[in-house]
Structures are given as structure tokens and as C-alpha cells.
Tab-separated table of C-alpha atoms and ligand atoms in Angstrom:
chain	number	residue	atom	x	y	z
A	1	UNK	CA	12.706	23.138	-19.912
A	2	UNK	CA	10.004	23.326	-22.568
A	3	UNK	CA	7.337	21.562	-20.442
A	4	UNK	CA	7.971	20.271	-16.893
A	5	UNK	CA	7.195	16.794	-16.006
A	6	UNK	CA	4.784	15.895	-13.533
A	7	UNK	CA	6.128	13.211	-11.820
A	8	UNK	CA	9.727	12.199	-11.761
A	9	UNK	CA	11.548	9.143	-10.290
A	10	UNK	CA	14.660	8.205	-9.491
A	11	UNK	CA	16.793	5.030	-8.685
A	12	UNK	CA	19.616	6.325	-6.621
A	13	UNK	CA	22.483	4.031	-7.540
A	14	UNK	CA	26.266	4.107	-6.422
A	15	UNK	CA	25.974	5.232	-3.203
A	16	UNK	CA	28.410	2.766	-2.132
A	17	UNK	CA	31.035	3.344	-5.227
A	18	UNK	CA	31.003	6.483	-3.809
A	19	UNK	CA	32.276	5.911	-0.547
A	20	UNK	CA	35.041	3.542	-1.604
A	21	UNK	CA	36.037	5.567	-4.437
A	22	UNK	CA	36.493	8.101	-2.056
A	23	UNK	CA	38.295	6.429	0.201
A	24	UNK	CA	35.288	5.887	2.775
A	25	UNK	CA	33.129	3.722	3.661
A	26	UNK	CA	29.808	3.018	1.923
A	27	UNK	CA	27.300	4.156	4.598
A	28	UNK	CA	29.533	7.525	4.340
A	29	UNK	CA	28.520	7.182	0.786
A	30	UNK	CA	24.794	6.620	1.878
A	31	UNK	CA	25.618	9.602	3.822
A	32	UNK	CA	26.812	11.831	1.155
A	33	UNK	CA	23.289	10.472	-0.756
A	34	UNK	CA	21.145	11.645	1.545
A	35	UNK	CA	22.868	15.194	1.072
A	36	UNK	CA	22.171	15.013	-2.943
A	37	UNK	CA	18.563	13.632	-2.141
A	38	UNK	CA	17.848	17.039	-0.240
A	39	UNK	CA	19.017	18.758	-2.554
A	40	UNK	CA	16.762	16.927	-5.617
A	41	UNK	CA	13.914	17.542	-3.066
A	42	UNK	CA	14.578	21.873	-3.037
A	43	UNK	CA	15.023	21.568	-7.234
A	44	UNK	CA	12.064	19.496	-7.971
A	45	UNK	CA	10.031	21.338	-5.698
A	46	UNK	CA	11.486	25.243	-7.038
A	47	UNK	CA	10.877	23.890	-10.933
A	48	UNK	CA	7.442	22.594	-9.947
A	49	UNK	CA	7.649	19.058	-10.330
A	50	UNK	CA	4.639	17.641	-8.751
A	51	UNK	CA	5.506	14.463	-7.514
A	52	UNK	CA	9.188	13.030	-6.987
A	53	UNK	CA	9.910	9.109	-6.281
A	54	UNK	CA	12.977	8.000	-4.792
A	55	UNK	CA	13.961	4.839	-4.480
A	56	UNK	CA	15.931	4.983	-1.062
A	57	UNK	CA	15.669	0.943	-0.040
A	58	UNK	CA	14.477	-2.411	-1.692
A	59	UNK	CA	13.333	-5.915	-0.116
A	60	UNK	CA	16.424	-7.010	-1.892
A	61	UNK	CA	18.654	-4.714	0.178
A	62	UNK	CA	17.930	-6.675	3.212
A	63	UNK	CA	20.631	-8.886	1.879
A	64	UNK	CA	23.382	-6.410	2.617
A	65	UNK	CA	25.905	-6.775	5.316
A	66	UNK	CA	24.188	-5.950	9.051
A	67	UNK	CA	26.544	-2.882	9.168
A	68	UNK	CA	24.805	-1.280	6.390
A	69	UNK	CA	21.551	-2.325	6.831
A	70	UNK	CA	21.190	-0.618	9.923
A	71	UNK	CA	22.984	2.294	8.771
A	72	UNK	CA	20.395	2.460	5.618
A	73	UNK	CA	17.481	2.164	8.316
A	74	UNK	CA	18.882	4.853	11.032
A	75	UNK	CA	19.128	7.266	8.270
A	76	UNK	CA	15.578	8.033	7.757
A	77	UNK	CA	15.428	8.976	11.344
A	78	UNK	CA	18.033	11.633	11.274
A	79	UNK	CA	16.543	12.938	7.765
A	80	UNK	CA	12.888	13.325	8.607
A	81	UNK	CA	13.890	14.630	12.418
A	82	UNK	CA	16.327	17.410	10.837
A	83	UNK	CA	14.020	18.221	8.022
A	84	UNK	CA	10.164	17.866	8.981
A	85	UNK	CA	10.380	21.625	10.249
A	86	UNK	CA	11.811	22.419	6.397
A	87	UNK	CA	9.184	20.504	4.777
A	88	UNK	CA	6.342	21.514	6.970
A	89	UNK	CA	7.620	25.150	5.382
A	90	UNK	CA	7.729	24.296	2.015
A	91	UNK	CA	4.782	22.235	1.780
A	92	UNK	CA	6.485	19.390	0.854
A	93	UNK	CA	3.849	16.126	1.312
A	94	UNK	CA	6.013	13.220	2.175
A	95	UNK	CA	4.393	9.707	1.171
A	96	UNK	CA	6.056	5.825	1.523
A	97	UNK	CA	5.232	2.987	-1.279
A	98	UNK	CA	6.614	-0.091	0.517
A	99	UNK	CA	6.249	-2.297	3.080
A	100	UNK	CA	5.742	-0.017	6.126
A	101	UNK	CA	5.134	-2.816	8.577
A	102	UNK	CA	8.408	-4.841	8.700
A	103	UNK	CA	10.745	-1.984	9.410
A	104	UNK	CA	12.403	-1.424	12.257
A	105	UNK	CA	10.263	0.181	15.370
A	106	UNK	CA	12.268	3.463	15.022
A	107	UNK	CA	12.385	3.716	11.599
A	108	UNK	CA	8.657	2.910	11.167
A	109	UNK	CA	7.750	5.688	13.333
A	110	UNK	CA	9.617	8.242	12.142
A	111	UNK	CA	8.200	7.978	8.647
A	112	UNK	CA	4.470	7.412	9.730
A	113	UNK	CA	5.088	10.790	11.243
A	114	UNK	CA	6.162	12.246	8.124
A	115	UNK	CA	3.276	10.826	6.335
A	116	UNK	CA	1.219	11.931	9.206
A	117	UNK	CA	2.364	15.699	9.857
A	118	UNK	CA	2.434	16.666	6.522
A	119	UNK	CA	-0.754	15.300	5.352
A	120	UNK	CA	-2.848	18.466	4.497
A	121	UNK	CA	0.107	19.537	2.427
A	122	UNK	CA	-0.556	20.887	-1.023
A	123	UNK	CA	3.047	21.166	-2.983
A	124	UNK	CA	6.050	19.107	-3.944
A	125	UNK	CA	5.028	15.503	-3.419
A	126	UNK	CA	8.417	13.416	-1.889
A	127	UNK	CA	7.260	9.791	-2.359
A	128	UNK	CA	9.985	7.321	-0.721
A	129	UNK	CA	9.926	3.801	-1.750
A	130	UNK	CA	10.928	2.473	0.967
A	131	UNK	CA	11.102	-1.290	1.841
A	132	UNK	CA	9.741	-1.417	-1.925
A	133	UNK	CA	9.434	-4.217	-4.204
A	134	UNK	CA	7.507	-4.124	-7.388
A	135	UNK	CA	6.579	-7.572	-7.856
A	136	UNK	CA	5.634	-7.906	-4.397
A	137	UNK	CA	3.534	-4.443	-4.743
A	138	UNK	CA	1.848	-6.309	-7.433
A	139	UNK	CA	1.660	-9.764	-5.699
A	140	UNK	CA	0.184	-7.857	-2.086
A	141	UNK	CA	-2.681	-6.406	-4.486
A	142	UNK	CA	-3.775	-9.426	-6.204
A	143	UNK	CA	-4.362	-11.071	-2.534
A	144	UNK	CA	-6.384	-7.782	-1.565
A	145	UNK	CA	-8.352	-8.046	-5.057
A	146	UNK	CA	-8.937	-11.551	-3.877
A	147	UNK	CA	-10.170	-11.229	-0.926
A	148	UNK	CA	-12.130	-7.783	-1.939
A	149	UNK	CA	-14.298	-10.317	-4.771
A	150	UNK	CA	-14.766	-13.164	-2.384
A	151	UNK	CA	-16.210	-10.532	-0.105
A	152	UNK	CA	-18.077	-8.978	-2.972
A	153	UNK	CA	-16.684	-5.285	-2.222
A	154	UNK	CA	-16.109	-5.736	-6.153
A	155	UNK	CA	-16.673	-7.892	-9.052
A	156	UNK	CA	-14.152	-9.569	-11.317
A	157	UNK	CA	-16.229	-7.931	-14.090
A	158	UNK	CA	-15.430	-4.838	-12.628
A	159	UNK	CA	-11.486	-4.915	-12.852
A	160	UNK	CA	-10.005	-2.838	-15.123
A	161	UNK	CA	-6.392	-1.343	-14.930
A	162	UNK	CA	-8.029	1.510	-12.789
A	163	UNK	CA	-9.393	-0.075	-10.457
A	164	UNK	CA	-6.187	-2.533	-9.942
A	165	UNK	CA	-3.847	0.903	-9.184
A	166	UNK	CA	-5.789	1.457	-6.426
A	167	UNK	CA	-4.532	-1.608	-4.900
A	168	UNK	CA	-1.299	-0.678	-5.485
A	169	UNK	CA	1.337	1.815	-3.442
A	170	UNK	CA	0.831	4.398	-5.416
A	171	UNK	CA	-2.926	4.659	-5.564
A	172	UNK	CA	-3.843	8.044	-6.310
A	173	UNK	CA	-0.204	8.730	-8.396
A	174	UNK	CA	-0.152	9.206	-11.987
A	175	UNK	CA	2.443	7.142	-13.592
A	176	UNK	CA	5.987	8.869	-13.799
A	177	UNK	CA	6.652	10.719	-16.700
A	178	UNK	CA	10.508	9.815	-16.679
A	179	UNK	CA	12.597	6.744	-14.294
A	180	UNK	CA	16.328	8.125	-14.022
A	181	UNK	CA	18.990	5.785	-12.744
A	182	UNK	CA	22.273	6.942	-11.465
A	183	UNK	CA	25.208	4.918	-11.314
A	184	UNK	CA	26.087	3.788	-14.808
A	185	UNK	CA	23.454	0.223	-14.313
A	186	UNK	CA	20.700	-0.071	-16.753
A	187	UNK	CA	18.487	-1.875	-14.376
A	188	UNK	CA	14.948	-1.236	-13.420
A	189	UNK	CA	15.931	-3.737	-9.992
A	190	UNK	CA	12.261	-4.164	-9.090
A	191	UNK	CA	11.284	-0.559	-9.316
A	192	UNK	CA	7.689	0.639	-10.197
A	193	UNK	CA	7.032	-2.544	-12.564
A	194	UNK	CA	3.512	-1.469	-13.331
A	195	UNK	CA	3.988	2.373	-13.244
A	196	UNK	CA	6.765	2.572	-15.347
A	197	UNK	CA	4.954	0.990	-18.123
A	198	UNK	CA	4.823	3.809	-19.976
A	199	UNK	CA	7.756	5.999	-18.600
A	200	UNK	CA	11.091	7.257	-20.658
A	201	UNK	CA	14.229	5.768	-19.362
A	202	UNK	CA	17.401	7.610	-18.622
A	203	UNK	CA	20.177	6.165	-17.754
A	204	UNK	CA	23.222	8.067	-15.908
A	205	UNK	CA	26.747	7.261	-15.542
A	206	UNK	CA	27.390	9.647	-12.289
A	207	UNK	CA	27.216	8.058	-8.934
A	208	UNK	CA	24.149	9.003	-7.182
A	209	UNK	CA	25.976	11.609	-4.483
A	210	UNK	CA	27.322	13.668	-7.349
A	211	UNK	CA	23.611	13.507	-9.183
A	212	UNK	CA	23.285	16.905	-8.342
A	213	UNK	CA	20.773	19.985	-9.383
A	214	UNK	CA	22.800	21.031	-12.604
A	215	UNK	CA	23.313	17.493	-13.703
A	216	UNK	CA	19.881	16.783	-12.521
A	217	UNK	CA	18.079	19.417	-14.760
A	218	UNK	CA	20.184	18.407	-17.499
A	219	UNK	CA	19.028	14.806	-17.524
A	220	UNK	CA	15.067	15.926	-17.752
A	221	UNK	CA	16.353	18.077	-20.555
A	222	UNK	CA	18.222	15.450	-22.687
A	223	UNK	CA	14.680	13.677	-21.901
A	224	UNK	CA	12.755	15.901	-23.058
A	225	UNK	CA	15.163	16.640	-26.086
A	226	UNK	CA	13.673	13.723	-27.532
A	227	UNK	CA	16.535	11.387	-26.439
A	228	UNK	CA	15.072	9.493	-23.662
A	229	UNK	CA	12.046	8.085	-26.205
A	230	UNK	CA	13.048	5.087	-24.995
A	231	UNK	CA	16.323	4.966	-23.560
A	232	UNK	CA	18.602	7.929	-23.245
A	233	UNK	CA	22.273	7.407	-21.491
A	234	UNK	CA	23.706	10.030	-20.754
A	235	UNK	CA	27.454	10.235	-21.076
A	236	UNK	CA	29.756	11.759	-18.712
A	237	UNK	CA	28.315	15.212	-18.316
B	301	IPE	C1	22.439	3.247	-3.154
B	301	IPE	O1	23.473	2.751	-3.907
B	301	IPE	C2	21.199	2.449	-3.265
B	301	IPE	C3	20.759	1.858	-1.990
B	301	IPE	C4	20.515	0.588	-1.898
B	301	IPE	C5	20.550	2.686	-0.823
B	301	IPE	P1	24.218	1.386	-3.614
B	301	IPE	O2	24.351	1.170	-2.160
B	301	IPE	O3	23.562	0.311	-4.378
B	301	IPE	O4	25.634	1.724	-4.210
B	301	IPE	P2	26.473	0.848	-5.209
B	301	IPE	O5	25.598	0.546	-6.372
B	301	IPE	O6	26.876	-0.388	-4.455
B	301	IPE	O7	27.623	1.719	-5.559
B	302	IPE	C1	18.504	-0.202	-6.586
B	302	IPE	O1	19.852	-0.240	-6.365
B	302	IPE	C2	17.761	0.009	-5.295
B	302	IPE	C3	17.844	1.340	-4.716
B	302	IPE	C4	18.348	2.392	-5.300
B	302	IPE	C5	17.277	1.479	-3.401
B	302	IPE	P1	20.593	-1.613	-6.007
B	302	IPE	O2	22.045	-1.330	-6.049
B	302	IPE	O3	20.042	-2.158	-4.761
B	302	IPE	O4	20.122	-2.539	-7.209
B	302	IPE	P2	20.904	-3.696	-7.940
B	302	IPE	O5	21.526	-4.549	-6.878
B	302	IPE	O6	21.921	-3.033	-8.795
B	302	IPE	O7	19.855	-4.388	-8.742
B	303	MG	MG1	23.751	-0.404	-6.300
């Protein structure tokens, strides 16, 4: 890789295909995601990536059968409780851009504690979106800015594009350098509307479970190649 990217985000899509077209269910197909996601998490942080944002649940997702929903929701208990220890090694900073407050008790705790234990950490930044929905990212900050000028904490004067990203999740984030999706959709489906402004695109055909590292460093290759200036799909690899 000629330069490495600083921050890299992905939209892990066909999580369910999986499953069925393995003859399984889909939350064995969340399952099997949650594998791939770990190992993302050891590449990113051995090629020096500095920040990597996965997309693990939308607002829209709530719409999903019960079955899954709760599946999707218990699995970020098992995840952080089997790998906080790992991460805690590895320096891995873990950090949520969504809407913390209206998930379940369990869930909600687990990933405060996350946030919370690995805090002073200094490497690989994992940043879930979790619970996430652009718009509403962007609709939840214009109410702060609101409030923050009728309070005069700031003028309208004063608010420039800056000074708006600190209202937002990801306060403190530079933009992504590159969006991947898995699963053969070109969609953004509500992802980082602001942040990803700016970002190159690249689209993949492979479910999300068999993203994995070798496919994964080729698609921030074929970026960088020059492909992904705007869009780059990426054919069967
Ligand atoms: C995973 O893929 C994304 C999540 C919402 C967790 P999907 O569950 O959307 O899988 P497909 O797209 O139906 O195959
Ligand atoms: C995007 O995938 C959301 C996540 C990866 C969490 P979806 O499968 O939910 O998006 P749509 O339905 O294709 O827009
Ligand atoms: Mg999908």
C-alpha cells in the first residue's frame, strides 16, 4: 500500500445472504460477521489504520423481525465481554456514533464500558455506529446548535462547518478517507451523510462474512490504485 489511509469505514452488508445461502439462519450470518469484524479490527490495527468505522446497526434496522433484533443487540455483549481483555492489550480505543440512550439496558452497558475502559487508549481507533442514523446525527445537532445560540454559548455568526462537527458523533474524527460496502448494494443507507462528503466509494460484491483481511487489503489497494476516485466496484475477487 503506497500510503495508508487514516480512517477507514465500512458498511457491513449481507450478513443475512450469508446465512441463508449457507443454509442457516441470518443471525448465524450476523454471527459469522462478527467473526470477519474481529478480524478487520487485528488488520487495520497491524497496517496502522488510525481510525476504523463500522457500521454494525441503523435506526432503520429496528424494523427487522423481533428474532433478529434481539439477536443484533445481544451480540455486542458477547463481543465486548470476550474481547475487552484483547483490546485493552492492543490498545485498541473503542468509540459509539449513535444513539446510545435507546438501546437495550444490557446492551447499553456493555458498550459504555468499552468506551469507558479503554479511554486512555492511544492506537487503533474501533468506532461502532451503532443505533446510527445520519440524518438524525445531523437533525440531533441542529437542536443542540439551537439551543447552544438561544443560550448564547455561541453565535450564529460563529458557525462554520467546524464548529457544526463538533455537534456531531464524530466530533473530534477526521472525515474517512474511503466508505467500503460489502454485499454487492451501492447504497450509502444513512451512513456518515456529512463525513463522507468527501470520501472515495468502493463498492464490493462479497458478502460481508467473507470480507476478509486479503480481500480487505485488496479493496484499499484498488482505492488507492486510482479506481475508487469516485466509485470503484470491485468485481468478484
Ligand atoms: C448486515 O447485513 C447488516 C446489519 C444490519 C447488521 P444484513 O443483515 O443487512 O444482510 P443482508 O443485506 O440482508 O444480506
Ligand atoms: C446497512 O445495511 C446498515 C448496516 C450495515 C448496519 P442494511 O442492509 O440495513 O441497509 P439497506 O436496507 O440495504 O439500506
Ligand atoms: Mg442488508
Amino acid at each position: 500500500m503506497k500510503t495508508i489511509p487514516e480512517h477507514v469505514a465500512i458498511i457491513m452488508d449481507g450478513n443475512g445472504r450469508w446465512g441463508k445461502l449457507h443454509g442457516r439462519s441470518r443471525s448465524e450470518g450476523h454471527y459469522a460477521g462478527s467473526k470477519t469484524m474481529e478480524e478487520l479490527i487485528d488488520a487495520s490495527a497491524d497496517i496502522g489504520i488510525r481510525i476504523l468505522t463500522l457500521y454494525a446497526f441503523s435506526t432503520e434496522n429496528w424494523k427487522r423481525p423481533a428474532e433478529e433484533v434481539n439477536y443484533l443487540m445481544s451480540l455486542p455483549v458477547k463481543f465486548f465481554n470476550q474481547k475487552l481483555p484483547e483490546f485493552m492489550k492492543r490498545n485498541i480505543k473503542i468509540l459509539i456514533s449513535g444513539d446510545i440512550e435507546n438501546l437495550p439496558n444490557k446492551t447499553r452497558n456493555v458498550v459504555i464500558k468499552a468506551m469507558n475502559e479503554t479511554k486512555n487508549n492511544t492506537g487503533l481507533i474501533v468506532n461502532f455506529a451503532l443505533n446510527y442514523s445520519g440524518r438524525n446525527e445531523i437533525r440531533q445537532a441542529t437542536i443542540q446548535i439551537i439551543k447552544d445560540v438561544k443560550e448564547n454559548k455561541i453565535s450564529i455568526d460563529q458557525l462554520d462547518e467546524k464548529m457544526l462537527e463538533n455537534y456531531l458523533y464524530t466530533r473530534n474524527l477526521p472525515d474517512p478517507d474511503i466508505v467500503i460496502r460489502t454485499g454487492g448494494e451501492k447504497r450509502i443507507s444513512n451512513f456518515l451523510m456529512w463525513q463522507s462528503a468527501m470520501s472515495q466509494l468502493c463498492f464490493v460484491d462479497e458478502l460481508f462474512p467473507d470480507f476478509k483481511q486479503p480481500l480487505y487489503i485488496k479493496a484499499l489497494e484498488r482505492v488507492q490504485q486510482g479506481d475508487g476516485a469516485s466509485v470503484s466496484l470491485i468485481q468478484r475477487m
